[in-house]
């Protein structure tokens, strides 16, 4: 006997709902790939980034510059040999004033005895010209070779070389830190693009589903089986789903652009490595703290700063000590050439500069570097612990959300069955599916939080290059 109970009008939606479980979702997951799309695993993306990153190139250039400077100063304090030569010509004029001499000649007679003056007066005394110009000109050439050898400079040259070597170590620490930062940035953008794309897929799926519900609600209103309020509620739910879908789409596009710019790709980059999670805890906190205190580039930089301060202090002390220099020079010519050679000693006994104050200042800089190093070790240990706890929190949150996902899926099934039985409304199903998309997105966000926390933990521990090893260990893949 056939039941005479009329079917609930919402059963008109049932075929569409059944279709959404399969092909529609598969189509939503498919990502459009144009001719310029570049599919990359995380390892391939990292290799590309290392090769093309301006930040890493700048850091490497800084290291190369300091290494070349250190190489150039290896021979500092050794002998210096120089050859000098000159060619010259000159013309010199000397003007002589002869008026005073003429006057003296005129007075010669007055200085003689009177008996002789009459005789001298009869003799004419010649007059010299008022002035006379002497001219001298010549040309020539000269060449010589000289050598200077600082025998002892009080350790100043060693201090200079040590200072430049410490600057090289500082540049190496900066380059290592830049590498860790770039690795972390890649993780943020690579898996951030994965998350944004997943959120866009889920929001687009919810929009299509709710659009079909909205269309069915319009037919129900025309048939007079639902009220206008219910119809408006369905429209409002669709508008909200549409806005959320457009926002998620824009977020995914922006995340994709950021990833492409990071990798210097001309087109779209399609990440192939999914979000992942290791369901069991990673190494204990002590492992990462010990690694950080031995490998973190920040501590290497502080150590280099301390070494620079120590070398500056040695340089200040070297100025207090005597300096001994050997020297020599010889004309380059055949025959009896001029030459000179010797040893010079210089020791400053008094200087207007207060050397004691400068020495105390450089020692304070050493102390500053030591204190900074102690503070850095404490801060790095705290940073490692914070990142380790964030990683554990994200892991637990993802695993605990499994029940929420299963519950949301079960509610959708019950609301779908309720439509069949007439115990649920369209709005009930819309709410259930909207909540399911929300829970799935939140769980994907928890997986991304885990990945980002892992990258931060490895960076703080000086282990960023180990990130791919943790991908290989992952037993949960969020596809």
Coordinates of C-alpha atoms in Angstrom, one line a residue:
X1 CA 0.0 0.0 0.0
X2 CA 1.4 3.4 -1.0
X3 CA 1.6 6.2 1.6
X4 CA -0.5 9.2 0.8
X5 CA 1.9 11.6 2.7
X6 CA 3.1 14.3 0.4
X7 CA 6.8 14.7 -0.2
X8 CA 8.5 17.7 1.5
X9 CA 9.2 20.3 -1.2
X10 CA 12.9 20.4 -0.1
X11 CA 13.3 17.0 -1.7
X12 CA 13.6 19.0 -5.0
X13 CA 17.2 19.8 -3.8
X14 CA 18.2 16.2 -3.2
X15 CA 19.7 15.3 -6.6
X16 CA 21.9 18.5 -6.5
X17 CA 23.0 17.6 -3.0
X18 CA 24.0 14.1 -4.0
X19 CA 26.0 15.5 -6.9
X20 CA 27.9 17.8 -4.7
X21 CA 29.5 14.9 -2.9
X22 CA 31.5 13.8 -5.9
X23 CA 32.2 15.5 -9.2
X24 CA 31.5 19.0 -8.1
X25 CA 34.1 18.8 -5.3
X26 CA 36.6 17.2 -7.6
X27 CA 36.1 20.1 -10.0
X28 CA 36.5 22.6 -7.2
X29 CA 39.8 21.0 -6.2
X30 CA 41.2 21.3 -9.7
X31 CA 43.4 24.3 -10.0
X32 CA 43.5 26.1 -13.3
X33 CA 46.9 25.8 -14.9
X34 CA 47.8 27.9 -17.9
X35 CA 50.8 27.6 -20.1
X36 CA 52.9 29.6 -17.7
X37 CA 52.0 27.5 -14.6
X38 CA 55.0 26.1 -12.8
X39 CA 54.5 23.0 -10.6
X40 CA 57.1 22.8 -7.9
X41 CA 57.7 20.6 -4.9
X42 CA 59.0 22.4 -1.8
X43 CA 62.6 21.1 -2.4
X44 CA 62.5 22.3 -6.0
X45 CA 61.1 25.7 -4.9
X46 CA 63.8 26.0 -2.2
X47 CA 66.6 25.2 -4.8
X48 CA 65.1 27.8 -7.1
X49 CA 64.9 30.4 -4.4
X50 CA 68.5 29.8 -3.2
X51 CA 69.7 30.4 -6.8
X52 CA 67.6 33.6 -7.4
X53 CA 67.3 35.3 -4.0
X54 CA 68.7 38.8 -4.0
X55 CA 68.9 38.8 -0.2
X56 CA 71.1 35.7 -0.3
X57 CA 73.2 37.1 -3.1
X58 CA 73.8 40.3 -1.2
X59 CA 74.8 38.3 1.9
X60 CA 77.2 36.2 -0.1
X61 CA 78.7 39.3 -1.7
X62 CA 79.3 40.8 1.7
X63 CA 81.1 37.6 2.8
X64 CA 83.2 37.6 -0.4
X65 CA 84.1 41.2 0.1
X66 CA 85.4 40.6 3.6
X67 CA 87.2 37.4 2.6
X68 CA 89.0 39.4 -0.2
X69 CA 89.8 42.1 2.3
X70 CA 91.3 39.6 4.7
X71 CA 93.3 38.0 1.9
X72 CA 94.6 41.4 0.9
X73 CA 95.9 42.1 4.4
X74 CA 97.7 38.8 5.0
X75 CA 101.0 40.4 4.2
X76 CA 100.4 43.5 6.3
X77 CA 103.6 44.4 8.3
X78 CA 105.9 42.9 5.7
X79 CA 108.6 44.8 3.6
X80 CA 107.6 47.5 1.1
X81 CA 109.9 48.1 -1.9
X82 CA 109.4 51.2 -4.1
X83 CA 111.1 52.6 -7.1
X84 CA 111.1 56.3 -7.7
X85 CA 112.3 58.4 -10.5
X86 CA 112.3 62.1 -11.6
X87 CA 113.3 64.3 -14.5
X88 CA 113.8 68.0 -13.9
X89 CA 114.7 71.2 -15.6
X90 CA 115.1 74.6 -14.0
X91 CA 115.8 78.3 -14.7
X92 CA 116.7 80.6 -11.8
X93 CA 117.3 84.3 -11.8
X94 CA 118.9 86.4 -9.0
X95 CA 118.8 90.2 -9.1
X96 CA 121.7 91.9 -7.3
X97 CA 121.4 95.6 -6.2
X98 CA 124.8 97.3 -6.7
X99 CA 124.0 100.8 -5.4
X100 CA 125.3 100.2 -1.9
X101 CA 128.5 98.9 -3.3
X102 CA 128.9 102.0 -5.5
X103 CA 128.4 104.2 -2.4
X104 CA 131.1 102.3 -0.5
X105 CA 133.5 102.7 -3.4
X106 CA 132.9 106.5 -3.3
X107 CA 133.7 106.6 0.3
X108 CA 137.1 104.9 0.0
X109 CA 139.0 108.1 -0.2
X110 CA 137.6 109.6 2.9
X111 CA 138.8 106.7 5.0
X112 CA 142.5 107.3 3.8
X113 CA 145.0 109.7 5.4
X114 CA 144.9 113.2 4.1
X115 CA 148.2 112.9 2.4
X116 CA 146.9 110.1 0.3
X117 CA 143.4 111.5 -0.3
X118 CA 144.8 114.1 -2.7
X119 CA 146.5 111.4 -4.7
X120 CA 143.4 109.2 -4.7
X121 CA 141.2 112.0 -5.7
X122 CA 143.2 112.4 -9.0
X123 CA 142.5 108.6 -9.8
X124 CA 139.0 108.0 -11.3
X125 CA 137.1 105.3 -9.5
X126 CA 135.0 103.2 -11.9
X127 CA 131.2 103.0 -11.3
X128 CA 129.4 99.7 -11.2
X129 CA 125.9 99.3 -12.8
X130 CA 123.0 99.9 -10.4
X131 CA 122.0 96.2 -10.6
X132 CA 123.0 92.9 -12.0
X133 CA 121.0 89.7 -12.8
X134 CA 122.5 86.3 -12.3
X135 CA 121.0 83.4 -14.3
X136 CA 121.3 79.7 -13.7
X137 CA 119.6 76.9 -15.7
X138 CA 120.1 73.2 -16.0
X139 CA 118.2 69.8 -16.5
X140 CA 118.7 66.3 -15.3
X141 CA 117.2 63.0 -14.1
X142 CA 117.4 60.9 -11.0
X143 CA 116.1 57.4 -10.0
X144 CA 116.3 55.4 -6.8
X145 CA 115.0 52.3 -5.1
X146 CA 114.0 52.2 -1.5
X147 CA 112.7 49.6 1.0
X148 CA 111.0 49.9 4.4
X149 CA 110.5 46.9 6.6
X150 CA 108.6 47.2 9.9
X151 CA 110.4 44.9 12.2
X152 CA 108.3 45.4 15.3
X153 CA 105.1 47.5 15.6
X154 CA 103.9 46.3 19.0
X155 CA 101.3 43.9 17.5
X156 CA 99.3 46.5 15.6
X157 CA 99.4 44.6 12.3
X158 CA 98.2 41.4 14.0
X159 CA 95.3 43.4 15.5
X160 CA 94.3 44.8 12.1
X161 CA 94.3 41.3 10.6
X162 CA 92.4 39.9 13.5
X163 CA 89.8 42.7 13.3
X164 CA 89.2 42.0 9.6
X165 CA 89.0 38.3 10.2
X166 CA 86.3 38.9 12.9
X167 CA 84.4 41.1 10.4
X168 CA 84.5 38.2 8.0
X169 CA 83.0 35.9 10.6
X170 CA 80.3 38.5 11.3
X171 CA 79.5 38.6 7.6
X172 CA 79.3 34.8 7.5
X173 CA 76.9 34.8 10.5
X174 CA 74.8 37.4 8.7
X175 CA 74.7 35.3 5.6
X176 CA 73.7 32.2 7.5
X177 CA 70.9 34.1 9.3
X178 CA 69.7 35.4 5.9
X179 CA 69.6 31.8 4.7
X180 CA 67.4 30.8 7.6
X181 CA 65.1 33.8 7.2
X182 CA 64.7 33.1 3.5
X183 CA 63.9 29.5 4.2
X184 CA 61.2 30.6 6.7
X185 CA 59.8 33.1 4.3
X186 CA 59.5 30.4 1.6
X187 CA 57.6 28.1 4.1
X188 CA 55.3 31.0 4.9
X189 CA 54.5 31.7 1.2
X190 CA 54.6 28.2 -0.2
X191 CA 52.3 26.6 2.4
X192 CA 50.4 29.9 2.8
X193 CA 49.5 29.6 -0.9
X194 CA 48.4 26.0 -0.3
X195 CA 46.1 27.1 2.6
X196 CA 44.7 30.0 0.7
X197 CA 43.9 27.7 -2.3
X198 CA 42.3 25.2 -0.1
X199 CA 40.1 27.8 1.6
X200 CA 39.1 29.2 -1.8
X201 CA 38.1 25.7 -2.9
X202 CA 36.0 25.1 0.2
X203 CA 34.4 28.6 0.0
X204 CA 33.6 28.1 -3.7
X205 CA 32.1 24.7 -3.0
X206 CA 29.9 26.2 -0.3
X207 CA 28.9 29.1 -2.6
X208 CA 27.7 26.6 -5.4
X209 CA 25.8 24.5 -2.9
X210 CA 24.1 27.4 -1.3
X211 CA 23.3 28.9 -4.7
X212 CA 21.4 25.8 -5.6
X213 CA 19.6 26.0 -2.3
X214 CA 18.7 29.6 -2.9
X215 CA 17.3 28.7 -6.4
X216 CA 15.2 26.0 -4.9
X217 CA 14.0 28.3 -2.1
X218 CA 12.8 30.7 -4.8
X219 CA 10.8 27.9 -6.4
X220 CA 9.3 27.0 -3.0
X221 CA 8.3 30.5 -2.4
X222 CA 6.6 30.6 -5.8
X223 CA 4.8 27.4 -5.0
X224 CA 3.7 28.9 -1.6
X225 CA 5.4 26.2 0.5
X226 CA 7.8 28.5 2.4
X227 CA 7.3 32.0 3.8
X228 CA 9.0 35.1 2.5
X229 CA 11.1 35.3 5.6
X230 CA 12.6 31.9 4.9
X231 CA 13.2 33.0 1.3
X232 CA 15.0 36.1 2.5
X233 CA 17.1 34.1 5.0
X234 CA 18.2 31.8 2.1
X235 CA 19.1 34.8 0.0
X236 CA 21.1 36.3 2.9
X237 CA 23.0 33.1 3.3
X238 CA 23.8 33.0 -0.4
X239 CA 25.1 36.6 -0.4
X240 CA 27.3 35.8 2.6
X241 CA 28.6 32.7 0.9
X242 CA 29.3 34.6 -2.3
X243 CA 31.2 37.4 -0.4
X244 CA 33.3 34.8 1.5
X245 CA 34.1 33.0 -1.8
X246 CA 35.2 36.2 -3.5
X247 CA 37.4 37.1 -0.5
X248 CA 38.9 33.6 -0.4
X249 CA 39.5 33.8 -4.1
X250 CA 41.3 37.1 -3.9
X251 CA 43.3 35.9 -0.9
X252 CA 44.4 32.8 -2.9
X253 CA 45.4 35.0 -5.9
X254 CA 47.4 37.3 -3.7
X255 CA 49.1 34.4 -1.9
X256 CA 50.0 32.9 -5.4
X257 CA 51.5 36.2 -6.5
X258 CA 53.6 36.4 -3.4
X259 CA 54.9 32.9 -3.9
X260 CA 55.7 33.6 -7.6
X261 CA 57.5 36.8 -6.7
X262 CA 59.5 35.0 -4.0
X263 CA 60.6 32.4 -6.6
X264 CA 61.1 34.9 -9.4
X265 CA 58.6 33.0 -11.6
X266 CA 57.0 34.7 -14.5
X267 CA 53.7 32.8 -14.2
X268 CA 51.7 30.9 -11.6
X269 CA 53.5 28.6 -9.2
X270 CA 51.5 25.5 -8.3
X271 CA 52.8 24.0 -5.0
X272 CA 53.0 20.2 -5.1
X273 CA 54.0 19.5 -1.5
X274 CA 50.8 19.5 0.6
X275 CA 50.4 20.8 4.1
X276 CA 51.6 18.1 6.5
X277 CA 51.8 17.1 10.1
X278 CA 53.8 14.7 12.2
X279 CA 51.2 13.2 14.5
X280 CA 53.7 12.3 17.2
X281 CA 55.8 14.9 19.1
X282 CA 59.1 15.9 17.5
X283 CA 62.4 15.9 19.5
X284 CA 62.3 17.2 23.0
X285 CA 62.8 20.8 23.9
X286 CA 66.3 20.3 25.2
X287 CA 67.4 19.0 21.8
X288 CA 66.5 22.2 20.0
X289 CA 67.9 24.5 22.8
X290 CA 71.2 22.7 22.7
X291 CA 71.3 23.0 18.9
X292 CA 70.4 26.7 19.1
X293 CA 73.2 27.5 21.6
X294 CA 75.7 26.0 19.3
X295 CA 74.4 26.8 15.8
X296 CA 72.3 29.9 16.0
X297 CA 74.0 32.5 13.7
X298 CA 73.0 35.3 16.1
X299 CA 75.5 33.9 18.7
X300 CA 78.1 33.6 16.0
X301 CA 77.6 37.3 15.2
X302 CA 77.9 38.2 18.8
X303 CA 81.1 36.2 19.1
X304 CA 82.5 38.0 16.1
X305 CA 81.6 41.4 17.6
X306 CA 83.4 40.4 20.8
X307 CA 86.5 39.4 18.8
X308 CA 86.4 42.8 17.0
X309 CA 86.3 44.6 20.3
X310 CA 89.3 42.5 21.6
X311 CA 91.3 43.3 18.5
X312 CA 90.5 47.0 18.9
X313 CA 91.8 46.8 22.4
X314 CA 95.0 45.1 21.2
X315 CA 95.4 47.9 18.6
X316 CA 95.2 50.5 21.4
X317 CA 97.8 48.7 23.4
X318 CA 100.1 48.4 20.4
X319 CA 100.4 52.2 20.2
X320 CA 102.0 52.2 23.7
X321 CA 104.9 49.9 22.6
X322 CA 108.0 50.9 20.7
X323 CA 108.2 50.6 16.9
X324 CA 111.3 49.4 15.0
X325 CA 111.6 49.9 11.3
X326 CA 114.5 49.0 8.9
X327 CA 114.9 51.2 5.9
X328 CA 117.2 51.7 2.9
X329 CA 117.5 53.6 -0.4
X330 CA 120.0 53.6 -3.3
X331 CA 120.4 55.6 -6.5
X332 CA 119.9 53.6 -9.6
X333 CA 122.9 54.4 -11.7
X334 CA 126.3 53.0 -12.6
X335 CA 129.4 54.0 -10.9
X336 CA 129.6 55.5 -7.4
X337 CA 125.8 55.6 -6.5
X338 CA 124.5 57.3 -3.3
X339 CA 122.9 55.0 -0.8
X340 CA 121.7 54.9 2.8
X341 CA 120.4 52.2 5.1
X342 CA 119.6 52.0 8.8
X343 CA 117.2 51.1 11.5
X344 CA 114.8 53.5 13.2
X345 CA 113.2 53.2 16.6
X346 CA 110.2 55.3 17.7
X347 CA 108.6 55.2 21.1
X348 CA 106.0 57.7 22.1
X349 CA 106.8 58.9 25.7
X350 CA 104.0 61.4 25.9
X351 CA 100.9 62.0 23.9
X352 CA 98.1 64.5 24.4
X353 CA 95.6 61.6 23.8
X354 CA 94.7 59.8 27.0
X355 CA 95.7 56.3 26.2
X356 CA 94.5 54.9 29.5
X357 CA 91.0 56.2 28.8
X358 CA 91.0 54.7 25.3
X359 CA 92.2 51.3 26.7
X360 CA 89.5 51.4 29.3
X361 CA 86.9 52.2 26.6
X362 CA 87.9 49.3 24.4
X363 CA 87.8 46.9 27.4
X364 CA 84.2 48.2 28.1
X365 CA 83.4 47.3 24.5
X366 CA 84.6 43.8 25.2
X367 CA 82.5 43.6 28.3
X368 CA 79.5 44.9 26.3
X369 CA 79.9 42.1 23.8
X370 CA 80.1 39.5 26.6
X371 CA 77.0 40.8 28.2
X372 CA 75.2 40.9 24.9
X373 CA 76.2 37.3 24.2
X374 CA 74.8 36.2 27.6
X375 CA 71.5 38.0 26.9
X376 CA 71.3 36.6 23.4
X377 CA 71.7 33.0 24.7
X378 CA 68.9 33.6 27.2
X379 CA 66.6 35.2 24.5
X380 CA 67.3 32.5 22.0
X381 CA 66.6 29.7 24.5
X382 CA 63.3 31.4 25.3
X383 CA 62.5 31.9 21.6
X384 CA 63.1 28.2 21.0
X385 CA 60.9 27.1 23.9
X386 CA 58.1 29.4 22.6
X387 CA 58.3 28.0 19.1
X388 CA 58.5 24.5 20.4
X389 CA 55.3 25.0 22.5
X390 CA 53.6 26.6 19.5
X391 CA 54.4 23.6 17.4
X392 CA 53.0 21.2 20.0
X393 CA 49.9 23.3 20.4
X394 CA 49.3 23.3 16.7
X395 CA 49.8 19.5 16.5
X396 CA 47.3 18.9 19.3
X397 CA 44.8 21.3 17.9
X398 CA 44.9 19.7 14.5
X399 CA 44.4 16.2 16.0
X400 CA 41.7 17.3 18.3
X401 CA 39.8 18.9 15.5
X402 CA 39.2 15.5 13.9
X403 CA 36.2 15.1 16.1
X404 CA 34.8 18.5 15.0
X405 CA 35.3 17.6 11.3
X406 CA 33.5 14.2 11.8
X407 CA 30.7 15.9 13.8
X408 CA 30.2 18.5 11.0
X409 CA 30.1 15.8 8.4
X410 CA 27.6 13.8 10.4
X411 CA 25.4 16.9 10.8
X412 CA 25.4 17.4 7.0
X413 CA 24.3 13.8 6.6
X414 CA 21.6 14.1 9.1
X415 CA 20.3 17.4 7.6
X416 CA 20.3 15.7 4.2
X417 CA 18.4 12.8 5.6
X418 CA 16.1 15.2 7.3
X419 CA 15.2 16.8 4.0
X420 CA 14.2 13.4 2.7
X421 CA 12.1 12.8 5.8
X422 CA 10.7 16.3 6.0
X423 CA 12.2 17.0 9.4
X424 CA 14.8 19.6 8.3
X425 CA 14.6 22.7 6.3
X426 CA 16.8 24.2 3.6
X427 CA 18.2 26.7 6.0
X428 CA 19.2 23.9 8.4
X429 CA 21.2 22.2 5.6
X430 CA 22.7 25.5 4.5
X431 CA 23.9 26.1 8.1
X432 CA 25.3 22.6 8.3
X433 CA 27.3 22.8 5.1
X434 CA 28.5 26.3 5.9
X435 CA 29.7 25.0 9.2
X436 CA 31.4 22.1 7.5
X437 CA 33.3 24.3 5.2
X438 CA 34.3 26.5 8.2
X439 CA 35.6 23.5 10.2
X440 CA 37.5 22.1 7.3
X441 CA 39.1 25.5 6.7
X442 CA 40.0 25.8 10.4
X443 CA 41.6 22.4 10.4
X444 CA 43.7 23.3 7.3
X445 CA 44.7 26.5 9.1
X446 CA 45.8 24.4 12.1
X447 CA 47.9 22.3 9.8
X448 CA 49.4 25.5 8.3
X449 CA 50.0 26.8 11.9
X450 CA 51.9 23.5 12.5
X451 CA 54.1 23.9 9.4
X452 CA 54.8 27.6 10.2
X453 CA 55.6 26.8 13.8
X454 CA 58.0 24.1 12.7
X455 CA 59.8 26.5 10.3
X456 CA 60.1 29.1 13.1
X457 CA 61.4 26.4 15.5
X458 CA 64.0 25.2 13.1
X459 CA 65.1 28.7 12.3
X460 CA 65.5 29.6 16.0
X461 CA 67.5 26.4 16.5
X462 CA 69.8 27.0 13.5
X463 CA 68.3 23.9 11.7
X464 CA 66.3 25.5 8.8
X465 CA 68.0 23.2 6.3
X466 CA 66.4 20.2 8.1
X467 CA 62.9 21.2 7.1
X468 CA 62.7 18.8 4.2
X469 CA 63.6 15.9 6.6
X470 CA 60.5 16.7 8.6
X471 CA 58.4 16.7 5.5
X472 CA 59.7 13.2 4.8
X473 CA 58.8 12.1 8.4
X474 CA 55.2 13.5 8.1
X475 CA 52.5 10.8 8.5
X476 CA 49.6 13.3 7.8
X477 CA 49.2 15.0 4.5
X478 CA 46.4 17.6 4.0
X479 CA 45.6 17.0 0.4

